[in-house]
C-alpha positions as YAML, in Angstrom:
chain: A
units: angstrom
residues:
- id: 1
  name: MET
  ca: [0.00, 0.00, 0.00]
- id: 2
  name: SER
  ca: [1.38, 3.39, -0.90]
- id: 3
  name: LEU
  ca: [1.98, 6.02, 1.79]
- id: 4
  name: ARG
  ca: [-0.63, 8.28, 0.18]
- id: 5
  name: LEU
  ca: [-3.29, 5.54, 0.24]
- id: 6
  name: ALA
  ca: [-2.40, 4.67, 3.85]
- id: 7
  name: ARG
  ca: [-2.81, 8.32, 4.89]
- id: 8
  name: ARG
  ca: [-6.17, 8.53, 3.12]
- id: 9
  name: ALA
  ca: [-7.38, 5.33, 4.82]
- id: 10
  name: GLY
  ca: [-6.20, 6.66, 8.20]
- id: 11
  name: SER
  ca: [-8.05, 9.93, 7.63]
- id: 12
  name: VAL
  ca: [-11.26, 8.07, 6.81]
- id: 13
  name: CYS
  ca: [-10.94, 6.00, 10.01]
- id: 14
  name: VAL
  ca: [-10.44, 9.13, 12.11]
- id: 15
  name: LEU
  ca: [-13.46, 10.81, 10.52]
- id: 16
  name: LEU
  ca: [-15.62, 7.73, 11.08]
- id: 17
  name: ALA
  ca: [-14.56, 7.55, 14.72]
- id: 18
  name: LEU
  ca: [-15.30, 11.24, 15.25]
- id: 19
  name: ALA
  ca: [-18.69, 10.86, 13.57]
- id: 20
  name: GLY
  ca: [-19.57, 7.95, 15.82]
- id: 21
  name: CYS
  ca: [-19.85, 5.62, 12.83]
- id: 22
  name: GLY
  ca: [-16.82, 3.55, 13.70]
- id: 23
  name: GLY
  ca: [-18.53, 1.37, 16.31]
- id: 24
  name: ALA
  ca: [-18.41, 1.50, 20.07]
- id: 25
  name: VAL
  ca: [-17.56, 4.67, 21.98]
- id: 26
  name: ARG
  ca: [-14.79, 4.63, 24.59]
- id: 27
  name: VAL
  ca: [-16.05, 5.71, 28.02]
- id: 28
  name: GLU
  ca: [-14.20, 5.01, 31.25]
- id: 29
  name: PRO
  ca: [-16.62, 3.20, 33.59]
- id: 30
  name: PRO
  ca: [-16.80, 4.30, 37.22]
- id: 31
  name: GLU
  ca: [-16.12, 1.95, 40.12]
- id: 32
  name: PRO
  ca: [-19.19, 2.37, 42.34]
- id: 33
  name: GLU
  ca: [-19.51, 1.21, 45.93]
- id: 34
  name: PRO
  ca: [-21.48, -2.08, 46.28]
- id: 35
  name: GLU
  ca: [-24.84, -0.45, 47.18]
- id: 36
  name: ALA
  ca: [-24.56, 2.06, 44.34]
- id: 37
  name: ALA
  ca: [-23.43, -0.70, 41.95]
- id: 38
  name: ALA
  ca: [-26.62, -2.69, 42.60]
- id: 39
  name: ALA
  ca: [-28.76, 0.40, 42.01]
- id: 40
  name: CYS
  ca: [-26.84, 1.19, 38.81]
- id: 41
  name: ARG
  ca: [-27.40, -2.32, 37.44]
- id: 42
  name: THR
  ca: [-31.12, -1.82, 38.03]
- id: 43
  name: LEU
  ca: [-30.95, 1.51, 36.22]
- id: 44
  name: ALA
  ca: [-29.11, -0.06, 33.26]
- id: 45
  name: ASP
  ca: [-32.09, -2.35, 32.62]
- id: 46
  name: ARG
  ca: [-34.48, 0.63, 32.52]
- id: 47
  name: LEU
  ca: [-32.61, 3.08, 30.29]
- id: 48
  name: PRO
  ca: [-34.27, 4.01, 26.98]
- id: 49
  name: ARG
  ca: [-33.07, 2.78, 23.58]
- id: 50
  name: THR
  ca: [-33.61, 6.28, 22.19]
- id: 51
  name: LEU
  ca: [-32.89, 9.53, 24.04]
- id: 52
  name: ASP
  ca: [-33.74, 12.93, 22.53]
- id: 53
  name: GLY
  ca: [-33.79, 11.31, 19.08]
- id: 54
  name: ALA
  ca: [-30.40, 9.58, 19.51]
- id: 55
  name: GLU
  ca: [-30.12, 5.79, 19.36]
- id: 56
  name: ARG
  ca: [-28.24, 3.79, 21.98]
- id: 57
  name: THR
  ca: [-24.62, 2.97, 21.04]
- id: 58
  name: GLU
  ca: [-22.21, 0.41, 22.49]
- id: 59
  name: SER
  ca: [-19.43, 1.55, 24.79]
- id: 60
  name: VAL
  ca: [-15.93, 0.18, 25.30]
- id: 61
  name: PRO
  ca: [-15.17, -1.32, 27.69]
- id: 62
  name: ALA
  ca: [-18.66, -2.78, 28.08]
- id: 63
  name: SER
  ca: [-20.05, -1.89, 31.50]
- id: 64
  name: PRO
  ca: [-23.44, -1.92, 33.25]
- id: 65
  name: TYR
  ca: [-22.46, 1.48, 34.66]
- id: 66
  name: VAL
  ca: [-22.18, 3.22, 31.26]
- id: 67
  name: ALA
  ca: [-24.71, 4.09, 28.56]
- id: 68
  name: VAL
  ca: [-24.12, 6.02, 25.35]
- id: 69
  name: TRP
  ca: [-26.50, 7.50, 22.79]
- id: 70
  name: GLY
  ca: [-25.86, 8.98, 19.37]
- id: 71
  name: GLY
  ca: [-22.28, 7.77, 19.03]
- id: 72
  name: GLY
  ca: [-21.21, 9.69, 22.13]
- id: 73
  name: GLU
  ca: [-23.50, 12.72, 21.87]
- id: 74
  name: VAL
  ca: [-24.93, 11.74, 25.26]
- id: 75
  name: THR
  ca: [-23.02, 9.64, 27.78]
- id: 76
  name: LEU
  ca: [-24.17, 8.38, 31.16]
- id: 77
  name: ARG
  ca: [-22.00, 6.99, 33.96]
- id: 78
  name: CYS
  ca: [-23.75, 5.60, 37.04]
- id: 79
  name: GLY
  ca: [-22.04, 5.25, 40.39]
- id: 80
  name: VAL
  ca: [-19.70, 8.22, 40.13]
- id: 81
  name: PRO
  ca: [-18.58, 10.09, 43.28]
- id: 82
  name: ARG
  ca: [-20.45, 13.17, 44.48]
- id: 83
  name: PRO
  ca: [-19.25, 16.19, 42.46]
- id: 84
  name: ALA
  ca: [-16.15, 17.53, 44.23]
- id: 85
  name: ASN
  ca: [-17.00, 21.15, 43.42]
- id: 86
  name: MET
  ca: [-20.59, 20.95, 44.74]
- id: 87
  name: SER
  ca: [-21.10, 22.75, 48.03]
- id: 88
  name: ALA
  ca: [-23.79, 22.07, 50.62]
- id: 89
  name: THR
  ca: [-25.42, 25.41, 49.79]
- id: 90
  name: ASP
  ca: [-25.62, 24.94, 46.00]
- id: 91
  name: GLN
  ca: [-29.13, 25.19, 44.62]
- id: 92
  name: VAL
  ca: [-29.76, 22.41, 42.12]
- id: 93
  name: PRO
  ca: [-32.65, 22.34, 39.66]
- id: 94
  name: VAL
  ca: [-35.09, 19.46, 39.89]
- id: 95
  name: VAL
  ca: [-36.36, 17.91, 36.66]
- id: 96
  name: ASN
  ca: [-39.27, 15.47, 37.12]
- id: 97
  name: ASP
  ca: [-38.21, 14.63, 40.69]
- id: 98
  name: VAL
  ca: [-34.48, 14.28, 39.89]
- id: 99
  name: ALA
  ca: [-32.09, 16.91, 41.28]
- id: 100
  name: TRP
  ca: [-29.24, 17.77, 38.87]
- id: 101
  name: PHE
  ca: [-26.00, 19.57, 39.69]
- id: 102
  name: GLN
  ca: [-24.63, 21.38, 36.64]
- id: 103
  name: ASP
  ca: [-20.86, 21.61, 36.74]
- id: 104
  name: PRO
  ca: [-19.83, 25.30, 36.57]
- id: 105
  name: VAL
  ca: [-16.51, 24.43, 34.91]
- id: 106
  name: ARG
  ca: [-17.93, 21.92, 32.42]
- id: 107
  name: PRO
  ca: [-21.45, 23.23, 31.70]
- id: 108
  name: LEU
  ca: [-22.42, 20.22, 29.56]
- id: 109
  name: LEU
  ca: [-21.90, 17.89, 32.55]
- id: 110
  name: TYR
  ca: [-24.80, 17.16, 34.89]
- id: 111
  name: THR
  ca: [-24.81, 14.89, 37.96]
- id: 112
  name: SER
  ca: [-27.92, 13.63, 39.69]
- id: 113
  name: VAL
  ca: [-27.73, 14.00, 43.45]
- id: 114
  name: GLY
  ca: [-29.74, 12.87, 46.46]
- id: 115
  name: ARG
  ca: [-30.23, 9.27, 45.24]
- id: 116
  name: ALA
  ca: [-28.78, 5.81, 45.98]
- id: 117
  name: ALA
  ca: [-26.17, 6.46, 43.28]
- id: 118
  name: HIS
  ca: [-24.91, 9.56, 41.50]
- id: 119
  name: VAL
  ca: [-25.50, 9.57, 37.75]
- id: 120
  name: GLU
  ca: [-23.23, 11.70, 35.58]
- id: 121
  name: VAL
  ca: [-24.55, 12.76, 32.16]
- id: 122
  name: THR
  ca: [-22.57, 14.59, 29.51]
- id: 123
  name: ILE
  ca: [-24.73, 16.19, 26.82]
- id: 124
  name: SER
  ca: [-23.32, 17.52, 23.55]
- id: 125
  name: ARG
  ca: [-24.48, 20.80, 22.08]
- id: 126
  name: GLU
  ca: [-26.53, 18.83, 19.52]
- id: 127
  name: HIS
  ca: [-29.06, 18.03, 22.25]
- id: 128
  name: ALA
  ca: [-31.28, 20.04, 24.55]
- id: 129
  name: PRO
  ca: [-30.26, 19.30, 28.15]
- id: 130
  name: ASP
  ca: [-33.85, 19.60, 29.40]
- id: 131
  name: SER
  ca: [-35.03, 16.99, 26.90]
- id: 132
  name: VAL
  ca: [-32.25, 14.56, 27.84]
- id: 133
  name: LEU
  ca: [-32.78, 15.03, 31.58]
- id: 134
  name: VAL
  ca: [-36.55, 14.56, 31.23]
- id: 135
  name: GLY
  ca: [-35.90, 11.37, 29.22]
- id: 136
  name: LEU
  ca: [-33.72, 10.01, 32.02]
- id: 137
  name: ALA
  ca: [-35.97, 11.06, 34.92]
- id: 138
  name: ALA
  ca: [-38.39, 8.10, 34.90]
- id: 139
  name: PRO
  ca: [-35.70, 5.39, 34.83]
- id: 140
  name: ILE
  ca: [-33.68, 7.18, 37.52]
- id: 141
  name: THR
  ca: [-36.65, 7.67, 39.86]
- id: 142
  name: ALA
  ca: [-37.71, 4.01, 39.35]
- id: 143
  name: ALA
  ca: [-34.24, 2.53, 39.91]
- id: 144
  name: LEU
  ca: [-32.51, 4.85, 42.36]
- id: 145
  name: PRO
  ca: [-34.30, 5.62, 45.62]
- id: 146
  name: GLN
  ca: [-33.86, 9.06, 47.14]
- id: 147
  name: THR
  ca: [-31.53, 9.40, 50.09]
- id: 148
  name: GLY
  ca: [-31.92, 11.65, 53.13]
...
């Protein structure tokens, strides 16, 4: 294979990966505590196949604590630690009975709080955060009990 053809093939692979067409999306799974892990496995069984018009995509490595839609446009990680930059006095919006902390440094990152496990959701600019959070509210409320 010529160097020129190899470069062209490499460019196509990079473009496919960036477009989400190249298969599974790499997402580092969290390592939840045992109680949170059980709740996250319950949540995994309840997550929608489609979220804000995006179809579910495989993730690598495969994990019951990770879900991906739209080739990485929306990613969910269940069982993450409480957000380090969240203070006790922060006001968090509630969407359909789920409280969400929006990271001030990474505004496309939301973390559910006040439940048996924290759920971190990253939402690309192609999606409306409210629509995504509403789509996740029913499975989260059904699978993750509120904590005191």
